[in-house]
Rosetta silent file (secondary structure, phi, psi, omega in degrees, C-alpha in Angstrom):
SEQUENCE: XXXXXXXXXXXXXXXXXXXXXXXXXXXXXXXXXXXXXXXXXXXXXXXXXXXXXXXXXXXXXXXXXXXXXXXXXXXXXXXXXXXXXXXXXXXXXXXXXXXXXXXXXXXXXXXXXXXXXXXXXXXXXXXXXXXXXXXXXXXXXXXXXXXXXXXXXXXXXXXXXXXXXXXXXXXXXXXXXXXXXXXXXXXXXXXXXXXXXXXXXXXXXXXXXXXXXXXXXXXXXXXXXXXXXXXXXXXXXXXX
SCORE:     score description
SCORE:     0.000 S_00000001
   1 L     0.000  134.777 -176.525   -2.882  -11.789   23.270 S_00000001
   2 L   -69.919  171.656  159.318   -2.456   -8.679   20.548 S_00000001
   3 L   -57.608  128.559  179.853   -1.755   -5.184   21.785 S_00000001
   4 L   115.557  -40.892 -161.939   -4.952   -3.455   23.179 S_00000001
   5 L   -46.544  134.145  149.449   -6.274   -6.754   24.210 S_00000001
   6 L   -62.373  154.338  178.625   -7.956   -6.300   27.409 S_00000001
   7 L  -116.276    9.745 -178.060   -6.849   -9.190   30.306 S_00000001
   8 L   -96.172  -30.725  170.013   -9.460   -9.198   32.281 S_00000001
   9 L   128.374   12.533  168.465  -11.678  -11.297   29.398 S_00000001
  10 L   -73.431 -165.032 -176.018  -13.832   -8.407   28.682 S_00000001
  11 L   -79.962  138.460  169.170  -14.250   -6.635   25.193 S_00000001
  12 L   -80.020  106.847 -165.723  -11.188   -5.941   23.456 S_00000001
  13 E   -97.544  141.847 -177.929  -10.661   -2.419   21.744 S_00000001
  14 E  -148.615  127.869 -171.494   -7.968   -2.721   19.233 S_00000001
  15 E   -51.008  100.068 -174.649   -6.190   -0.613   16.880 S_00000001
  16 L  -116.914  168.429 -166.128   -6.341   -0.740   13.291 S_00000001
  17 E  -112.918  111.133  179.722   -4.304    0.964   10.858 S_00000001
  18 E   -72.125  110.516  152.405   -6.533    2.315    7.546 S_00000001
  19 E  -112.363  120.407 -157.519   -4.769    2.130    4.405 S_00000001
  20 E   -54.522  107.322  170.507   -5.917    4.352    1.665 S_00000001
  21 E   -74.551   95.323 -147.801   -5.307    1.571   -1.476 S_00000001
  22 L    35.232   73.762  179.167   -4.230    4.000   -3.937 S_00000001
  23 L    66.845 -122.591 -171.059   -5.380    7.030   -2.068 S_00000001
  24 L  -117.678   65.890  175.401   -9.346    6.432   -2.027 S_00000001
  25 L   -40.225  -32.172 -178.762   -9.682    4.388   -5.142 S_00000001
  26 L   -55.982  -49.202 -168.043  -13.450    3.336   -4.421 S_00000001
  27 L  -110.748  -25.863  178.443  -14.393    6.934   -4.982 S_00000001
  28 L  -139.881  164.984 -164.999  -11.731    8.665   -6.875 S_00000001
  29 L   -51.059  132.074 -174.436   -9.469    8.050   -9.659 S_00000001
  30 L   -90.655  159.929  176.355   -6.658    5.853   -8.220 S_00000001
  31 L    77.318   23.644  165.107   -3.098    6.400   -7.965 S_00000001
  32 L  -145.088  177.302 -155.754   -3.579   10.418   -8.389 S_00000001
  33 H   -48.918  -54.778 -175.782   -3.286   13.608   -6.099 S_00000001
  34 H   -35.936  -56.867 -147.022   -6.924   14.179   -6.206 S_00000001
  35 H   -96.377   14.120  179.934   -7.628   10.820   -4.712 S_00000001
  36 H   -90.037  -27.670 -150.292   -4.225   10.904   -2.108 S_00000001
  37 H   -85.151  -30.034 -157.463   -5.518   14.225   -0.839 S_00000001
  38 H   -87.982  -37.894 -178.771   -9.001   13.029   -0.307 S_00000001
  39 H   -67.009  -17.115 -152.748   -7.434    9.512    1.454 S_00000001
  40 H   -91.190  -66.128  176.681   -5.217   12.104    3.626 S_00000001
  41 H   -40.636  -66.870 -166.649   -8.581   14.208    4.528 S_00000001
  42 L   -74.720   30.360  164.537  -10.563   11.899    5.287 S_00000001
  43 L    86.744   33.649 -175.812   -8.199   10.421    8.286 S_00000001
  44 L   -70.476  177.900 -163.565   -6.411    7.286    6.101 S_00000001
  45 L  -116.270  -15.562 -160.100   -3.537    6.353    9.050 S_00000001
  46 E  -165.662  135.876  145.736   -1.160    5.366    5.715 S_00000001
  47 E   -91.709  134.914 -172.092   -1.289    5.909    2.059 S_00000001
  48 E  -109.575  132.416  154.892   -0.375    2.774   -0.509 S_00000001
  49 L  -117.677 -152.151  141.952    0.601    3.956   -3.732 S_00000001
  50 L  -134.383  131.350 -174.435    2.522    2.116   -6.984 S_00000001
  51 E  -123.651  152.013 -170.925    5.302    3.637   -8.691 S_00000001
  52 E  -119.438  107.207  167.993    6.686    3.064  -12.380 S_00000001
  53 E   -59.472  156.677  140.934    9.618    4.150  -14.379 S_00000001
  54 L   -78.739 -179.644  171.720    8.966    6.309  -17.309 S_00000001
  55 L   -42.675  -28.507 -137.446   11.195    5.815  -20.929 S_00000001
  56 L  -114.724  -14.235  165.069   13.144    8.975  -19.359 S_00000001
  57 L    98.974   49.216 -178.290   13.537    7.147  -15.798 S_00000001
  58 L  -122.040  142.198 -147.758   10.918    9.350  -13.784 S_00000001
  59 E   -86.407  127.005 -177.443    9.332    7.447  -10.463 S_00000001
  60 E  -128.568  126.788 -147.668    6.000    8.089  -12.232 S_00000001
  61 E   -96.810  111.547 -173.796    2.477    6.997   -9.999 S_00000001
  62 L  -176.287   99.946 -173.189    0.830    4.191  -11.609 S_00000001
  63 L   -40.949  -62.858 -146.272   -0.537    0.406  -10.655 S_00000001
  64 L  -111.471  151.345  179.140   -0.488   -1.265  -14.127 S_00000001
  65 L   -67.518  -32.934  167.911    2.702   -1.935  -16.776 S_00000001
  66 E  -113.419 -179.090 -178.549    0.516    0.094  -19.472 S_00000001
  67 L   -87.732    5.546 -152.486   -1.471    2.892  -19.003 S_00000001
  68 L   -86.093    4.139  178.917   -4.730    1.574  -21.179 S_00000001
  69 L  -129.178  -32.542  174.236   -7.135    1.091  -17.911 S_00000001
  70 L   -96.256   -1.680  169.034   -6.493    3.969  -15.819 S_00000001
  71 L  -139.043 -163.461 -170.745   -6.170    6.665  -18.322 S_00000001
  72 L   -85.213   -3.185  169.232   -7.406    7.871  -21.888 S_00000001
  73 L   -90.597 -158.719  168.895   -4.036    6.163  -23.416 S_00000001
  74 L  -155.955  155.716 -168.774   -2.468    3.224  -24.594 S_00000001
  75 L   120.215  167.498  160.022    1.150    1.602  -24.377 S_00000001
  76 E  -100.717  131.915  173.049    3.553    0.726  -21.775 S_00000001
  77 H    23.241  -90.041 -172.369    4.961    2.595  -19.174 S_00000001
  78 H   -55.380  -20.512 -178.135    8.515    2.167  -20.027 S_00000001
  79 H  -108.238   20.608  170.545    7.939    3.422  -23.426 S_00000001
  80 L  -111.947 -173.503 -163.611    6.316    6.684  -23.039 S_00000001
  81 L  -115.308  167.075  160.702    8.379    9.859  -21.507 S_00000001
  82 H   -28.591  -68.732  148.691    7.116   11.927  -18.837 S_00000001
  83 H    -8.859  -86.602  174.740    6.254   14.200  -21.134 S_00000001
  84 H   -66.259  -27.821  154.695    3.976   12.006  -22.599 S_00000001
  85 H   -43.751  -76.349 -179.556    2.523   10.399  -19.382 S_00000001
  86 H   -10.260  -68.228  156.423    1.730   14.049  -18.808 S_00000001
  87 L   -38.074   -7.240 -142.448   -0.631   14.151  -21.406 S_00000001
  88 L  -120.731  138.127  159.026   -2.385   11.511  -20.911 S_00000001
  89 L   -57.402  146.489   84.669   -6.065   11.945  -18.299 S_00000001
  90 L   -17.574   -6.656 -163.515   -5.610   10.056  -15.359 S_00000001
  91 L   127.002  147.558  173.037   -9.417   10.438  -14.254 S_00000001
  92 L    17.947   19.926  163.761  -11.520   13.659  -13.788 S_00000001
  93 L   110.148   -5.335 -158.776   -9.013   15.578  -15.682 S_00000001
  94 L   -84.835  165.976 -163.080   -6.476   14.551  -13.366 S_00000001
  95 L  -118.012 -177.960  156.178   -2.587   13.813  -14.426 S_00000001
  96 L   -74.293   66.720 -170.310   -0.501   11.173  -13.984 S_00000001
  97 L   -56.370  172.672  162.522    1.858   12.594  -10.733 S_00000001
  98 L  -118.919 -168.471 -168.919    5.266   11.481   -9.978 S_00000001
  99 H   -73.609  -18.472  173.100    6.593   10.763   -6.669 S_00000001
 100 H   -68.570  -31.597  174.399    7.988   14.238   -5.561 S_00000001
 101 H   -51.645  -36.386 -173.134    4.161   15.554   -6.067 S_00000001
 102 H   -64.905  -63.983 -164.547    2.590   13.044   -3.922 S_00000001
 103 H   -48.171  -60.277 -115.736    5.377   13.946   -0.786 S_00000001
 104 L  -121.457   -5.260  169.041    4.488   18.047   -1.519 S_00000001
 105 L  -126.150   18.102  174.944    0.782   17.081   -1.695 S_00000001
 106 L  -171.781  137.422 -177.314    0.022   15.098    1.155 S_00000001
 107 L  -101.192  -16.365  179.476    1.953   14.728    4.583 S_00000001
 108 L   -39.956  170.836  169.584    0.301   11.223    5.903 S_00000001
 109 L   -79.730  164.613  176.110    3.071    8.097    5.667 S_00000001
 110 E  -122.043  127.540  159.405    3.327    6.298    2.789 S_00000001
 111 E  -107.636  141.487 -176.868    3.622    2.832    1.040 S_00000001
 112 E  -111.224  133.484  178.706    5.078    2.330   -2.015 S_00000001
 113 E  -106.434  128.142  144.709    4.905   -0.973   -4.123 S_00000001
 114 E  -109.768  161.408 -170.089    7.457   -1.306   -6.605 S_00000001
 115 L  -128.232   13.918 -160.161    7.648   -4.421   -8.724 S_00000001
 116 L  -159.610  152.379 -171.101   10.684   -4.343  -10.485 S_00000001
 117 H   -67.473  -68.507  166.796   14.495   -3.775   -9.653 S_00000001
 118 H    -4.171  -41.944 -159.025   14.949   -0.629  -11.718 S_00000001
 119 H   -88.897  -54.877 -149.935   11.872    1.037   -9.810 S_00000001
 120 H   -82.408  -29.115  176.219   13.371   -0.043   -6.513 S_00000001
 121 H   -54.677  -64.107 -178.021   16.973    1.181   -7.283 S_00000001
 122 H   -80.163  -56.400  167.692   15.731    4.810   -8.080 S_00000001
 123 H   -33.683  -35.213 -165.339   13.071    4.546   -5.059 S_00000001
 124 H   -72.456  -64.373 -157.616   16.005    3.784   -2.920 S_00000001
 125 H   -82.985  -31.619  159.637   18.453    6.822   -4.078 S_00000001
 126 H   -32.564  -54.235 -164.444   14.718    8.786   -3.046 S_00000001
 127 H   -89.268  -16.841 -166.682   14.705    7.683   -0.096 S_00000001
 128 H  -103.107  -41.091 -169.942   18.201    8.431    0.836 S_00000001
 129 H   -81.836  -67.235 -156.363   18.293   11.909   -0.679 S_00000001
 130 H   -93.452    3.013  152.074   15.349   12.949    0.601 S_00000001
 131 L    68.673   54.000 -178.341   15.871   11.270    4.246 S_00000001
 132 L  -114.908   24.332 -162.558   12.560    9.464    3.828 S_00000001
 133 L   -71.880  -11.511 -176.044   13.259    6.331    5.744 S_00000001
 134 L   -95.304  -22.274 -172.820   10.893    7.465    8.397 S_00000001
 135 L  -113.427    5.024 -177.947    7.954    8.368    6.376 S_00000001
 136 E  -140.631  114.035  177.668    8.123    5.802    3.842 S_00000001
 137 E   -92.495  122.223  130.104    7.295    1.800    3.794 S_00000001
 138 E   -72.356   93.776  174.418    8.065   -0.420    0.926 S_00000001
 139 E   -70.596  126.497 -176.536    6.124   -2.844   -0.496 S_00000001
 140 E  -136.058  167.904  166.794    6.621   -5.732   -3.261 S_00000001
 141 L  -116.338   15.360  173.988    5.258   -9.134   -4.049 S_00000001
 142 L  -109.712  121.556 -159.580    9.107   -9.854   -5.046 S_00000001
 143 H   -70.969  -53.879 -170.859   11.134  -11.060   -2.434 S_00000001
 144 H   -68.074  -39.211  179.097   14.305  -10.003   -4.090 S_00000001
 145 H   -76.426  -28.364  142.988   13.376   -6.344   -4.281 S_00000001
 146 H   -74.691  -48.835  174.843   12.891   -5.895   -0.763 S_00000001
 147 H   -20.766  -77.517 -172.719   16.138   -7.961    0.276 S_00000001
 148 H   -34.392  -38.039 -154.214   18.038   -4.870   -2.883 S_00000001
 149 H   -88.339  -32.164  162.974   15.846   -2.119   -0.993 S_00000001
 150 H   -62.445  -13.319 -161.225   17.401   -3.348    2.552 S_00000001
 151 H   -79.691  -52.690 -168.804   20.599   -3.513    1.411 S_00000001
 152 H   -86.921    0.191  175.031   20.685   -0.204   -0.227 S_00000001
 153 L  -128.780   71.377 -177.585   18.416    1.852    2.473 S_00000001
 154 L   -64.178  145.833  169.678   19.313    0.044    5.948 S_00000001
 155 L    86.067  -26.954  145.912   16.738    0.858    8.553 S_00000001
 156 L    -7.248  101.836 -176.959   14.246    0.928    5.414 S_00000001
 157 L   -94.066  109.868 -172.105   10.749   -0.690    6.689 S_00000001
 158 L  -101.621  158.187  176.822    9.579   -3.050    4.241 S_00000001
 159 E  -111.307  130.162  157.225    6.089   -5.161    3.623 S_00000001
 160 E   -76.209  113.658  169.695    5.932   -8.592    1.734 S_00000001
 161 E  -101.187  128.606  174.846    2.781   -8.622   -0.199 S_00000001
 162 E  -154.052  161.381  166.701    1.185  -11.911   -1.718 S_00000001
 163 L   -70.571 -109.848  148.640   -1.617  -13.242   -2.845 S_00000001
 164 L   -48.932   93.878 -169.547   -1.666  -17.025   -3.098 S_00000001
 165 L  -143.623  163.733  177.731    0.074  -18.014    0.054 S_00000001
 166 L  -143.135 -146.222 -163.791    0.137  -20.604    3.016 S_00000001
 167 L   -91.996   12.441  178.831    2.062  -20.091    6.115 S_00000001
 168 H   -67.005  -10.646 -138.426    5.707  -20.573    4.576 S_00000001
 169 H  -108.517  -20.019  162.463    4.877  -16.657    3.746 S_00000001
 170 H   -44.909  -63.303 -154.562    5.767  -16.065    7.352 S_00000001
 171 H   -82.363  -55.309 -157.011    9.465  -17.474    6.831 S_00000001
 172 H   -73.268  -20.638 -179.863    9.939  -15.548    3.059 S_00000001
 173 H  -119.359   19.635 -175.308    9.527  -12.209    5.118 S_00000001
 174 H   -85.580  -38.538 -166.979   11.378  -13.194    8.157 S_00000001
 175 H   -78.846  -56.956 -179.544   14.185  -14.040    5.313 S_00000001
 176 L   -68.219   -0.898  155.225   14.260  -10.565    3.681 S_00000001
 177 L    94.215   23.826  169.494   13.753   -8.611    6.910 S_00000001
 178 L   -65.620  143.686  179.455   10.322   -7.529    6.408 S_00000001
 179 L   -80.644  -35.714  158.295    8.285   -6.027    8.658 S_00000001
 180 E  -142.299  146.102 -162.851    5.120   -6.648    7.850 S_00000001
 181 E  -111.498  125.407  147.569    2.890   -9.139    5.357 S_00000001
 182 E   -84.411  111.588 -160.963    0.146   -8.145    3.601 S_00000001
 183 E  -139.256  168.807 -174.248   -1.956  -10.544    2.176 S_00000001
 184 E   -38.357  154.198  140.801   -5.432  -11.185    0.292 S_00000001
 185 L   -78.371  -27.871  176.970   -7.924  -11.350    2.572 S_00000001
 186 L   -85.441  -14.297  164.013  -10.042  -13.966    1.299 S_00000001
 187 L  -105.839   23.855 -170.590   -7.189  -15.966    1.182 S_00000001
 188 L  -100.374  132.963 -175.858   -6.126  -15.316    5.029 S_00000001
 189 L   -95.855  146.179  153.989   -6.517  -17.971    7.707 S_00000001
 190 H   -42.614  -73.351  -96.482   -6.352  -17.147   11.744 S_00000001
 191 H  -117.076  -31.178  109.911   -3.891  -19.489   11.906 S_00000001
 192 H     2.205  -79.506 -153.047   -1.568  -17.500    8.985 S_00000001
 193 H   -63.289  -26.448  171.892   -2.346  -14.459   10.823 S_00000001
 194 H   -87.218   -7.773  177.456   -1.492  -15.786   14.246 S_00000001
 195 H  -101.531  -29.394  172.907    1.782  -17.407   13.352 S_00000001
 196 H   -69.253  -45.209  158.157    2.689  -14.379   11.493 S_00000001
 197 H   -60.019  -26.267  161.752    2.289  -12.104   15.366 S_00000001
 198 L   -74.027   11.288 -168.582    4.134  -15.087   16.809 S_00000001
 199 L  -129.816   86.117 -155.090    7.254  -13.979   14.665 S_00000001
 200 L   -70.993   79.096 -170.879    6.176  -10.744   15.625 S_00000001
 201 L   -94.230  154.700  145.627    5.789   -9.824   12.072 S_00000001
 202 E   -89.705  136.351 -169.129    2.283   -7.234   11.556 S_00000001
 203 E  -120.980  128.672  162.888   -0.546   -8.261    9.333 S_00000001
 204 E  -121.810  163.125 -170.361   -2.592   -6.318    6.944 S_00000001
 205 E  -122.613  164.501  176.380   -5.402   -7.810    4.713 S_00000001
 206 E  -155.161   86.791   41.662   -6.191   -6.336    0.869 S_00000001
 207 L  -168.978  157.387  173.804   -8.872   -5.129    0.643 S_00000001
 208 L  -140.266  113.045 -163.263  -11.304   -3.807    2.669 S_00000001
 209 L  -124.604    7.441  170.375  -14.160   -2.424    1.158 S_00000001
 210 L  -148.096 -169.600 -145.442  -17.468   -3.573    2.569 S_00000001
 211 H   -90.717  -60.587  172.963  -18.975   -3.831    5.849 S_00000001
 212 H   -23.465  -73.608 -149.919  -18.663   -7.923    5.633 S_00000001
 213 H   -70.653  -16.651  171.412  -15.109   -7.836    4.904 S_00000001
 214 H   -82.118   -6.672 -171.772  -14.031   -5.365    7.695 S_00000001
 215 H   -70.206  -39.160 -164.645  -16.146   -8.154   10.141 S_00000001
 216 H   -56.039  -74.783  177.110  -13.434  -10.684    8.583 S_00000001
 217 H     1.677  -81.314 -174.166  -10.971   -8.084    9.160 S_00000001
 218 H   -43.417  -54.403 -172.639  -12.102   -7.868   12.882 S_00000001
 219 H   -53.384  -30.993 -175.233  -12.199  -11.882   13.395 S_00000001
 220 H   -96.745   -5.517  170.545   -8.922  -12.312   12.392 S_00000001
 221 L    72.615   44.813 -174.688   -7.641   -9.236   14.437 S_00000001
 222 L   -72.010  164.900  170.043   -5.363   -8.008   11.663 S_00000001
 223 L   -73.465  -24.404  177.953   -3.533   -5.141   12.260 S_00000001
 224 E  -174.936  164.017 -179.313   -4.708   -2.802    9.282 S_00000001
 225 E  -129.825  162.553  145.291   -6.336   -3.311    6.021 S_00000001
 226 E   -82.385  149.629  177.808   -5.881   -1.480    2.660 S_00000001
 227 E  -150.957  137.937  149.799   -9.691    0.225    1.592 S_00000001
 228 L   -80.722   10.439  174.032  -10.534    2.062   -1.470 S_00000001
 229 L  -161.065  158.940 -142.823  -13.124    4.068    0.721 S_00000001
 230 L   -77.530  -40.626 -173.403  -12.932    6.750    3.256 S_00000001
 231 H   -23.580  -57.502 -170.123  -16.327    5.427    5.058 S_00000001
 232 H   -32.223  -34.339  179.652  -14.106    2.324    6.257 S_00000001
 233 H   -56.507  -22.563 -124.573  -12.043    5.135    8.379 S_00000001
 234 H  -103.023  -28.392  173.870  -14.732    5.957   10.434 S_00000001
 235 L  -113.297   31.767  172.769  -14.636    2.444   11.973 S_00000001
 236 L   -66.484  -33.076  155.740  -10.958    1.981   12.541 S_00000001
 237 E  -122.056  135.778 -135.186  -11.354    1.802   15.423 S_00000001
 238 E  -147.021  122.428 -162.545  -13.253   -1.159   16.898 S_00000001
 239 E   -80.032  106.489 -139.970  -14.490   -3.116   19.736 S_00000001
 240 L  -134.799    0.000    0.000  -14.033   -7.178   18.593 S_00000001
Protein backbone atom coordinates (compact mmCIF):
# COMPACT_ATOMS: atom_id res chain seq x y z
CA UNK A 1 0.00 0.00 0.00
CA UNK A 2 1.69 3.68 -0.92
CA UNK A 3 2.09 6.29 1.78
CA UNK A 4 -1.27 8.09 2.58
CA UNK A 5 -3.12 5.02 1.68
CA UNK A 6 -5.90 4.70 4.01
CA UNK A 7 -6.25 0.82 5.68
CA UNK A 8 -9.42 0.71 6.47
CA UNK A 9 -10.45 0.27 2.43
CA UNK A 10 -11.93 3.63 2.25
CA UNK A 11 -10.80 6.54 -0.14
CA UNK A 12 -7.26 7.10 -0.30
CA UNK A 13 -5.85 10.79 -0.16
CA UNK A 14 -2.41 10.79 -1.50
CA UNK A 15 0.30 13.13 -2.05
CA UNK A 16 1.58 14.28 -5.20
CA UNK A 17 4.54 16.23 -5.90
CA UNK A 18 3.91 19.09 -8.92
CA UNK A 19 6.76 19.62 -11.07
CA UNK A 20 6.96 22.85 -12.89
CA UNK A 21 8.57 21.26 -16.48
CA UNK A 22 10.71 24.08 -17.23
CA UNK A 23 9.12 26.46 -14.81
CA UNK A 24 5.44 26.77 -16.36
CA UNK A 25 6.23 26.05 -19.94
CA UNK A 26 2.42 25.68 -21.03
CA UNK A 27 2.03 29.36 -20.38
CA UNK A 28 5.34 31.00 -20.39
CA UNK A 29 8.48 30.91 -22.23
CA UNK A 30 10.32 27.79 -20.94
CA UNK A 31 13.51 27.41 -19.30
CA UNK A 32 13.53 31.33 -18.20
CA UNK A 33 13.11 33.39 -14.87
CA UNK A 34 9.86 34.75 -15.97
CA UNK A 35 8.39 31.32 -16.29
CA UNK A 36 10.47 29.75 -12.89
CA UNK A 37 9.01 32.63 -10.91
CA UNK A 38 5.53 32.12 -12.12
CA UNK A 39 6.02 27.96 -11.51
CA UNK A 40 7.36 29.09 -7.87
CA UNK A 41 4.08 31.44 -7.39
CA UNK A 42 1.80 29.51 -8.35
CA UNK A 43 2.66 26.60 -5.59
CA UNK A 44 4.95 24.10 -8.11
CA UNK A 45 6.34 21.60 -5.00
CA UNK A 46 9.77 21.33 -7.43
CA UNK A 47 11.14 23.11 -10.36
CA UNK A 48 12.78 20.93 -13.50
CA UNK A 49 15.04 22.91 -15.43
CA UNK A 50 17.96 21.93 -18.29
CA UNK A 51 21.29 23.29 -18.18
CA UNK A 52 23.99 23.74 -21.08
CA UNK A 53 27.54 24.77 -21.35
CA UNK A 54 28.26 27.89 -23.19
CA UNK A 55 31.71 28.20 -25.71
CA UNK A 56 33.09 30.11 -22.44
CA UNK A 57 31.90 27.13 -20.02
CA UNK A 58 28.86 29.02 -18.31
CA UNK A 59 25.95 26.49 -16.79
CA UNK A 60 23.65 28.42 -19.16
CA UNK A 61 19.46 27.43 -18.90
CA UNK A 62 18.40 25.79 -21.96
CA UNK A 63 16.50 22.31 -23.13
CA UNK A 64 17.81 21.97 -26.74
CA UNK A 65 21.74 21.57 -28.18
CA UNK A 66 20.95 24.83 -30.40
CA UNK A 67 19.15 27.66 -29.55
CA UNK A 68 16.94 27.92 -33.03
CA UNK A 69 13.41 26.89 -31.26
CA UNK A 70 13.36 28.65 -28.11
CA UNK A 71 14.84 31.90 -29.04
CA UNK A 72 15.22 34.50 -32.00
CA UNK A 73 18.79 32.73 -32.85
CA UNK A 74 20.48 30.11 -34.50
CA UNK A 75 23.59 27.76 -33.75
CA UNK A 76 24.69 25.53 -31.07
CA UNK A 77 25.08 26.03 -27.63
CA UNK A 78 28.64 25.15 -27.32
CA UNK A 79 29.55 27.59 -29.90
CA UNK A 80 28.14 30.80 -28.81
CA UNK A 81 29.64 32.71 -25.53
CA UNK A 82 27.57 33.96 -22.85
CA UNK A 83 27.86 37.01 -24.18
CA UNK A 84 26.20 36.01 -27.08
CA UNK A 85 23.48 33.76 -25.49
CA UNK A 86 22.78 37.07 -23.80
CA UNK A 87 21.67 38.58 -26.77
CA UNK A 88 19.68 36.38 -28.00
CA UNK A 89 15.30 36.69 -26.86
CA UNK A 90 14.42 33.85 -24.96
CA UNK A 91 10.52 34.66 -25.16
CA UNK A 92 8.64 37.90 -24.18
CA UNK A 93 11.82 39.75 -24.17
CA UNK A 94 13.15 37.46 -21.75
CA UNK A 95 17.07 36.29 -21.63
CA UNK A 96 18.62 33.27 -21.61
CA UNK A 97 19.58 32.93 -17.48
CA UNK A 98 22.32 30.90 -16.13
CA UNK A 99 22.17 28.81 -13.16
CA UNK A 100 23.25 31.30 -10.34
CA UNK A 101 20.04 33.51 -11.54
CA UNK A 102 17.57 30.83 -11.26
CA UNK A 103 18.94 29.96 -7.28
CA UNK A 104 18.71 34.15 -6.55
CA UNK A 105 15.32 34.14 -8.35
CA UNK A 106 13.35 31.52 -6.98
CA UNK A 107 13.73 29.57 -3.56
CA UNK A 108 11.44 26.29 -4.41
CA UNK A 109 13.85 22.90 -4.94
CA UNK A 110 15.10 22.20 -8.02
CA UNK A 111 15.83 19.57 -10.80
CA UNK A 112 18.34 19.85 -13.11
CA UNK A 113 18.79 17.60 -16.29
CA UNK A 114 22.08 17.59 -17.67
CA UNK A 115 22.88 15.43 -20.66
CA UNK A 116 26.37 15.44 -21.10
CA UNK A 117 29.56 14.84 -18.87
CA UNK A 118 31.02 18.32 -19.21
CA UNK A 119 27.56 19.86 -17.95
CA UNK A 120 27.55 17.41 -15.08
CA UNK A 121 31.23 18.00 -14.02
CA UNK A 122 30.67 21.86 -13.66
CA UNK A 123 27.02 21.16 -12.09
CA UNK A 124 28.79 19.08 -9.59
CA UNK A 125 31.71 21.71 -8.52
CA UNK A 126 28.02 23.97 -8.12
CA UNK A 127 26.76 21.95 -6.06
CA UNK A 128 29.64 21.54 -3.78
CA UNK A 129 30.57 25.22 -3.64
CA UNK A 130 27.44 26.37 -3.13
CA UNK A 131 26.35 23.47 -0.53
CA UNK A 132 23.36 22.70 -2.73
CA UNK A 133 23.01 19.02 -2.13
CA UNK A 134 19.87 19.66 -0.22
CA UNK A 135 18.05 21.83 -2.57
CA UNK A 136 19.04 20.33 -5.70
CA UNK A 137 18.02 16.87 -7.63
CA UNK A 138 19.71 15.67 -10.70
CA UNK A 139 18.33 14.37 -13.55
CA UNK A 140 19.68 12.58 -16.89
CA UNK A 141 18.51 10.05 -19.40
CA UNK A 142 22.37 8.89 -19.23
CA UNK A 143 23.10 6.44 -16.81
CA UNK A 144 26.74 7.28 -16.72
CA UNK A 145 26.22 10.89 -15.72
CA UNK A 146 24.41 10.19 -12.71
CA UNK A 147 26.82 7.23 -11.56
CA UNK A 148 30.03 10.72 -12.36
CA UNK A 149 27.47 13.06 -10.38
CA UNK A 150 27.39 10.38 -7.34
CA UNK A 151 30.76 9.92 -7.29
CA UNK A 152 31.72 13.48 -7.32
CA UNK A 153 28.72 14.93 -4.97
CA UNK A 154 28.03 11.88 -2.44
CA UNK A 155 24.69 12.29 -0.77
CA UNK A 156 23.67 13.99 -4.25
CA UNK A 157 19.85 12.84 -5.00
CA UNK A 158 19.59 11.79 -8.43
CA UNK A 159 16.49 10.85 -10.99
CA UNK A 160 16.86 8.40 -14.03
CA UNK A 161 14.74 9.73 -16.76
CA UNK A 162 13.66 7.61 -19.92
CA UNK A 163 11.45 7.40 -22.36
CA UNK A 164 11.24 4.04 -24.11
CA UNK A 165 11.51 1.67 -21.24
CA UNK A 166 10.20 -1.73 -19.75
CA UNK A 167 10.77 -2.75 -16.25
CA UNK A 168 14.68 -3.46 -16.52
CA UNK A 169 14.52 0.58 -15.93
CA UNK A 170 13.95 -0.32 -12.32
CA UNK A 171 17.44 -2.24 -12.08
CA UNK A 172 19.51 0.71 -14.35
CA UNK A 173 18.55 3.14 -11.40
CA UNK A 174 18.96 0.79 -8.58
CA UNK A 175 22.60 0.38 -10.39
CA UNK A 176 23.56 4.10 -10.35
CA UNK A 177 21.95 4.88 -6.99
CA UNK A 178 19.09 6.79 -8.14
CA UNK A 179 16.44 7.84 -6.32
CA UNK A 180 13.82 8.25 -8.33
CA UNK A 181 12.60 7.32 -12.21
CA UNK A 182 10.85 9.44 -14.23
CA UNK A 183 9.33 8.20 -17.12
CA UNK A 184 6.86 9.03 -20.16
CA UNK A 185 3.66 8.65 -19.13
CA UNK A 186 2.04 7.16 -21.98
CA UNK A 187 4.56 4.75 -21.92
CA UNK A 188 4.04 3.78 -18.03
CA UNK A 189 2.43 0.52 -16.95
CA UNK A 190 1.04 -0.15 -13.13
CA UNK A 191 3.06 -2.89 -13.11
CA UNK A 192 6.49 -0.58 -14.00
CA UNK A 193 5.26 1.74 -11.48
CA UNK A 194 4.58 -0.84 -8.81
CA UNK A 195 7.82 -2.73 -9.12
CA UNK A 196 9.60 0.47 -9.17
CA UNK A 197 7.85 1.30 -5.09
CA UNK A 198 8.76 -2.33 -4.44
CA UNK A 199 12.54 -1.26 -4.76
CA UNK A 200 11.40 1.59 -3.01
CA UNK A 201 12.53 3.74 -5.79
CA UNK A 202 9.71 7.06 -6.37
CA UNK A 203 7.93 7.51 -9.64
CA UNK A 204 7.15 10.56 -11.58
CA UNK A 205 5.36 10.58 -15.03
CA UNK A 206 6.27 13.43 -17.97
CA UNK A 207 4.00 15.20 -18.58
CA UNK A 208 1.06 16.24 -17.15
CA UNK A 209 -0.86 18.65 -18.85
CA UNK A 210 -4.52 17.85 -19.23
CA UNK A 211 -7.23 16.81 -17.06
CA UNK A 212 -7.14 13.08 -18.79
CA UNK A 213 -3.60 12.63 -18.17
CA UNK A 214 -3.55 13.69 -14.43
CA UNK A 215 -6.65 10.76 -14.19
CA UNK A 216 -3.73 8.39 -15.62
CA UNK A 217 -1.52 10.03 -13.25
CA UNK A 218 -4.02 9.19 -10.38
CA UNK A 219 -4.60 5.37 -11.59
CA UNK A 220 -1.23 4.60 -11.51
CA UNK A 221 -0.66 6.42 -8.09
CA UNK A 222 2.62 8.00 -9.19
CA UNK A 223 4.25 10.01 -6.90
CA UNK A 224 4.53 13.42 -8.89
CA UNK A 225 4.30 14.44 -12.42
CA UNK A 226 6.18 17.17 -14.38
CA UNK A 227 3.25 19.94 -15.90
CA UNK A 228 3.82 22.85 -18.05
CA UNK A 229 0.72 24.50 -16.25
CA UNK A 230 0.08 26.03 -12.95
CA UNK A 231 -3.84 24.95 -13.10
CA UNK A 232 -2.50 21.21 -12.58
CA UNK A 233 -1.26 22.59 -8.95
CA UNK A 234 -4.48 23.23 -7.78
CA UNK A 235 -5.25 19.47 -7.85
CA UNK A 236 -2.15 18.04 -6.31
CA UNK A 237 -3.67 16.97 -4.07
CA UNK A 238 -6.20 14.18 -4.65
CA UNK A 239 -8.60 11.69 -3.44
CA UNK A 240 -8.01 8.28 -5.90
Amino acid sequence: MRAGAAVDGSERTLTFLTIGHRGVMGVEPENTLRSFVRAERSGMDVIALDLRLSKDGALVVLHDAEVDRTTDGSGAVADLTLAELRELDAGLGERVPVLDEVLEAVRAPLQVSVEDPATARALADALKRLDLTGRVAVSSFQEAVLAETARLVPGVRTVLTAGQHGEDVVDRALAVGADTVALELRRLTLATVECAHAAGLKVTGWTVDSQEQLRLARALELDGAATGYPEIRRTGRFTA
